[in-house]
Coordinates of C-alpha atoms in Angstrom, one line a residue:
M1041 CA -0.9 -23.0 15.3
D1042 CA 0.5 -25.8 13.1
G1043 CA -2.1 -27.7 11.3
L1044 CA -4.4 -27.5 8.3
S1045 CA -7.7 -25.6 7.9
I1046 CA -9.9 -26.7 4.9
G1047 CA -12.5 -24.1 4.0
I1048 CA -15.2 -25.1 1.5
L1049 CA -17.0 -22.3 -0.2
S1050 CA -20.5 -23.2 -1.3
H1051 CA -23.5 -21.5 -2.8
N1052 CA -26.6 -23.8 -3.3
G1053 CA -24.2 -26.8 -3.1
D1054 CA -26.8 -29.6 -3.5
E1055 CA -25.1 -32.9 -4.3
V1056 CA -21.7 -31.6 -5.3
L1057 CA -21.0 -30.3 -1.8
E1058 CA -21.6 -33.7 -0.3
E1059 CA -19.3 -35.3 -2.9
C1060 CA -16.6 -32.7 -2.3
I1061 CA -16.7 -33.4 1.5
E1062 CA -16.7 -37.2 0.9
C1063 CA -13.5 -36.9 -1.2
I1064 CA -11.9 -34.8 1.5
L1065 CA -12.9 -37.2 4.3
E1066 CA -11.4 -40.2 2.4
Q1067 CA -8.0 -38.4 2.3
E1068 CA -5.1 -38.8 4.7
L1069 CA -5.1 -35.6 6.6
P1070 CA -2.8 -34.0 9.2
E1071 CA -3.4 -34.8 12.9
R1072 CA -4.5 -31.2 13.5
C1073 CA -7.1 -30.5 10.8
E1074 CA -10.4 -28.7 10.7
I1075 CA -13.0 -28.6 7.9
F1076 CA -15.5 -25.9 7.7
I1077 CA -18.1 -24.6 5.3
V1078 CA -18.5 -21.0 4.2
D1079 CA -22.1 -20.5 3.0
N1080 CA -21.9 -17.8 0.4
N1081 CA -25.5 -16.5 1.1
S1082 CA -27.4 -19.5 -0.3
P1083 CA -31.2 -19.0 -0.4
S1084 CA -31.6 -22.7 0.7
E1085 CA -30.5 -24.5 3.8
I1086 CA -28.3 -27.0 2.0
E1087 CA -25.1 -25.8 3.5
E1088 CA -26.5 -25.5 7.1
D1089 CA -27.9 -29.1 6.9
T1090 CA -24.7 -30.5 5.5
A1091 CA -22.5 -28.8 8.2
M1092 CA -24.8 -30.1 11.0
R1093 CA -24.7 -33.6 9.6
H1094 CA -20.9 -33.7 9.5
S1095 CA -20.5 -31.6 12.7
F1096 CA -18.6 -29.0 10.8
R1097 CA -18.3 -25.3 11.6
L1098 CA -20.6 -23.2 9.4
I1099 CA -19.7 -19.6 8.6
K1100 CA -22.2 -17.3 6.9
A1101 CA -20.6 -14.9 4.3
D1102 CA -22.5 -11.7 3.4
N1103 CA -21.8 -12.4 -0.3
K1104 CA -21.4 -8.6 -0.9
H1105 CA -18.7 -9.4 -3.5
H1106 CA -19.8 -12.9 -4.4
F1107 CA -17.0 -15.5 -4.8
I1108 CA -14.4 -13.1 -3.6
T1109 CA -16.2 -12.5 -0.3
G1110 CA -16.2 -16.2 0.4
L1111 CA -12.6 -16.6 -0.7
N1112 CA -11.4 -13.9 1.8
T1113 CA -13.7 -15.3 4.5
V1114 CA -12.1 -18.8 4.3
F1115 CA -8.6 -17.4 4.8
K1116 CA -9.6 -15.0 7.6
E1117 CA -11.7 -17.6 9.6
A1118 CA -9.2 -20.5 9.5
K1119 CA -7.7 -21.3 12.9
Y1120 CA -4.6 -23.3 11.7
K1121 CA -1.4 -22.0 10.1
T1122 CA -1.9 -23.6 6.7
V1123 CA -5.1 -23.0 4.8
L1124 CA -6.7 -24.9 1.8
F1125 CA -9.5 -23.0 0.0
V1126 CA -11.8 -25.4 -1.9
S1127 CA -14.7 -24.6 -4.2
N1128 CA -17.5 -27.0 -3.6
D1129 CA -17.1 -28.5 -7.1
V1130 CA -13.6 -29.7 -6.5
F1131 CA -13.1 -33.5 -5.9
F1132 CA -9.6 -34.4 -4.6
R1133 CA -8.1 -37.7 -5.6
P1134 CA -6.6 -39.9 -2.8
G1135 CA -3.4 -38.7 -1.2
S1136 CA -3.5 -35.3 -2.8
I1137 CA -4.2 -33.0 0.1
F1138 CA -1.6 -34.5 2.5
N1139 CA 1.1 -34.4 -0.3
M1140 CA 0.4 -30.8 -1.0
Y1141 CA 0.3 -29.8 2.7
N1142 CA 3.7 -31.4 3.4
W1143 CA 5.2 -29.4 0.6
A1144 CA 3.4 -26.1 1.2
K1145 CA 3.1 -25.8 5.0
D1146 CA 6.5 -24.1 5.6
G1147 CA 6.9 -22.4 2.3
N1148 CA 6.6 -18.8 1.2
R1149 CA 4.4 -19.8 -1.7
L1150 CA 0.9 -20.2 -3.2
V1151 CA 0.1 -23.8 -4.3
Q1152 CA -2.6 -25.4 -6.4
P1153 CA -3.2 -29.0 -7.5
V1154 CA -3.4 -30.2 -11.1
F1155 CA -7.1 -30.1 -12.2
Y1156 CA -8.8 -32.5 -14.5
G1157 CA -12.1 -31.8 -16.2
M1158 CA -15.0 -34.2 -16.1
D1159 CA -13.8 -35.5 -19.5
G1160 CA -10.7 -36.9 -17.8
K1161 CA -8.3 -34.5 -19.5
I1162 CA -6.1 -32.0 -17.7
Q1163 CA -8.0 -28.8 -17.4
N1164 CA -5.4 -26.7 -15.6
A1165 CA -1.8 -27.4 -14.6
G1166 CA -1.0 -23.8 -14.0
M1167 CA -1.0 -20.7 -16.1
N1168 CA 1.6 -18.7 -17.9
Y1169 CA 1.1 -15.1 -19.2
I1170 CA 1.1 -14.5 -22.9
W1171 CA 0.2 -10.8 -22.6
P1172 CA -0.5 -8.5 -19.6
G1173 CA -3.8 -9.6 -18.1
Y1174 CA -4.1 -12.7 -20.4
G1175 CA -2.8 -16.2 -19.7
I1176 CA -2.7 -19.6 -21.2
G1177 CA -3.4 -22.7 -19.2
K1178 CA -1.0 -25.6 -19.2
K1179 CA -2.4 -28.9 -20.2
K1180 CA 0.5 -31.1 -19.1
K1181 CA 2.0 -31.7 -15.7
N1182 CA 5.3 -30.0 -15.3
Y1183 CA 7.7 -31.4 -12.6
N1184 CA 9.5 -28.1 -12.6
N1185 CA 6.3 -26.7 -11.2
Y1186 CA 6.8 -23.0 -11.0
N1187 CA 4.1 -21.0 -12.8
H1188 CA 3.2 -17.4 -13.5
M1189 CA -0.2 -17.8 -11.9
V1190 CA -2.3 -20.1 -9.8
T1191 CA -6.1 -20.5 -9.8
T1192 CA -8.4 -19.9 -6.8
T1193 CA -10.5 -23.0 -7.6
A1194 CA -8.5 -24.8 -4.9
L1195 CA -5.5 -22.9 -3.4
M1196 CA -3.2 -23.5 -0.4
M1197 CA -1.0 -21.1 1.5
N1198 CA 0.0 -20.1 5.0
K1199 CA -2.0 -17.5 6.8
E1200 CA 1.2 -15.5 7.1
V1201 CA 1.5 -15.4 3.4
F1202 CA -2.2 -14.3 3.1
E1203 CA -1.6 -11.5 5.7
K1204 CA 1.5 -10.4 3.8
I1205 CA -0.2 -10.2 0.4
G1206 CA -3.5 -9.0 1.8
E1207 CA -7.1 -9.8 0.9
F1208 CA -8.2 -10.7 -2.6
D1209 CA -9.3 -7.5 -4.4
T1210 CA -13.1 -7.1 -4.3
D1211 CA -12.8 -4.8 -7.4
F1212 CA -12.8 -8.1 -9.4
D1213 CA -16.4 -8.8 -8.1
P1214 CA -18.0 -11.3 -8.8
A1215 CA -14.9 -13.3 -9.8
F1216 CA -12.4 -14.1 -12.6
C1217 CA -8.9 -12.6 -12.8
E1218 CA -8.7 -12.1 -9.0
D1219 CA -6.2 -15.0 -9.0
N1220 CA -4.3 -13.3 -11.9
D1221 CA -4.1 -10.1 -9.8
Y1222 CA -3.2 -12.0 -6.6
S1223 CA -0.4 -13.9 -8.2
M1224 CA 1.1 -10.7 -9.5
R1225 CA 0.9 -9.1 -6.1
A1226 CA 2.7 -12.2 -4.7
W1227 CA 5.5 -12.0 -7.2
K1228 CA 6.2 -8.4 -6.2
L1229 CA 6.7 -9.6 -2.6
G1230 CA 9.0 -12.4 -3.6
I1231 CA 6.3 -15.1 -3.1
K1232 CA 6.2 -17.7 -5.8
T1233 CA 3.3 -19.6 -7.3
Y1234 CA 3.3 -23.3 -7.9
V1235 CA 1.4 -26.3 -9.1
Y1236 CA 2.1 -29.4 -7.0
P1237 CA 2.1 -32.2 -9.7
F1238 CA 1.4 -35.0 -7.2
S1239 CA -1.8 -33.4 -6.0
L1240 CA -4.7 -34.2 -8.4
A1241 CA -8.3 -33.0 -8.4
D1242 CA -11.4 -33.3 -10.6
H1243 CA -13.3 -30.1 -11.2
G1244 CA -16.9 -29.6 -12.3
T1245 CA -16.5 -26.2 -14.0
S1246 CA -18.4 -23.1 -12.8
H1247 CA -21.0 -24.9 -10.7
T1248 CA -21.0 -21.9 -8.3
F1249 CA -21.7 -19.4 -11.1
S1250 CA -24.4 -21.5 -12.7
H1251 CA -26.4 -21.0 -9.5
M1252 CA -25.9 -17.2 -9.4
R1253 CA -27.9 -14.5 -11.0
M1254 CA -25.5 -12.2 -13.0
D1255 CA -26.3 -9.3 -15.3
K1256 CA -23.4 -10.1 -17.6
T1257 CA -22.0 -13.2 -19.3
I1258 CA -18.9 -14.8 -17.9
S1259 CA -17.1 -13.7 -21.1
Q1260 CA -18.0 -10.1 -20.5
I1261 CA -16.9 -10.2 -16.9
C1262 CA -13.6 -11.9 -17.8
H1263 CA -12.9 -9.2 -20.4
E1264 CA -13.6 -6.4 -18.0
N1265 CA -11.5 -7.9 -15.3
R1266 CA -8.6 -8.5 -17.6
L1267 CA -8.6 -4.8 -18.3
K1268 CA -8.7 -4.1 -14.6
V1269 CA -5.5 -6.2 -14.2
I1270 CA -3.8 -4.2 -17.0
R1271 CA -4.8 -0.8 -15.5
K1272 CA -3.7 -1.9 -12.0
H1273 CA -0.3 -3.5 -12.8
F1274 CA 0.8 -2.0 -16.2
K1275 CA 0.2 1.7 -15.8

């Protein structure tokens, strides 16, 4: 069915979840649009209370594979044709979602916005590979917006595209480089990855992971997952 499903992944969202929702509700949105929250196994009732207050659908993810479980859950549970995955620490600027939706809804593509850090500088305007498994983030908006890789921080695609590529690989549990792998899988199917330069969002980095217990540092996980990308795609 034509329309937009916006799935917000949250784990102990506290105040950032409410701010994320407020930014979305201030947007111009398609006539057919749903917003739902995927609670990634939070120990508190923040997500449940927030969903009830806004009359949103709440989906409980089992969190078996952390961030990737929630990511897959959003795309599988969406009821409309076009799906926007949003981490709870992403704050869209006015007009950004509708602009990206109009460009992405009928395309055979993966699309992300331009991300700004909390310092006001561009944090991520897409990624290009510099070596298998390793990428370098663009720090300037590019109006010829094709990129080697998109990030899963906020990502839009058709459900048909998701079904064609398949689920995000849980071997990259708890996260990091799953977007690297997914972008490469998309290329192999002729599906391109883009940054939409007129869609802008502010991003509070790694809020989700700061609330999770992990046995390894983020640097260790990134290094291990880059090696997984190399082994998977560059045998």
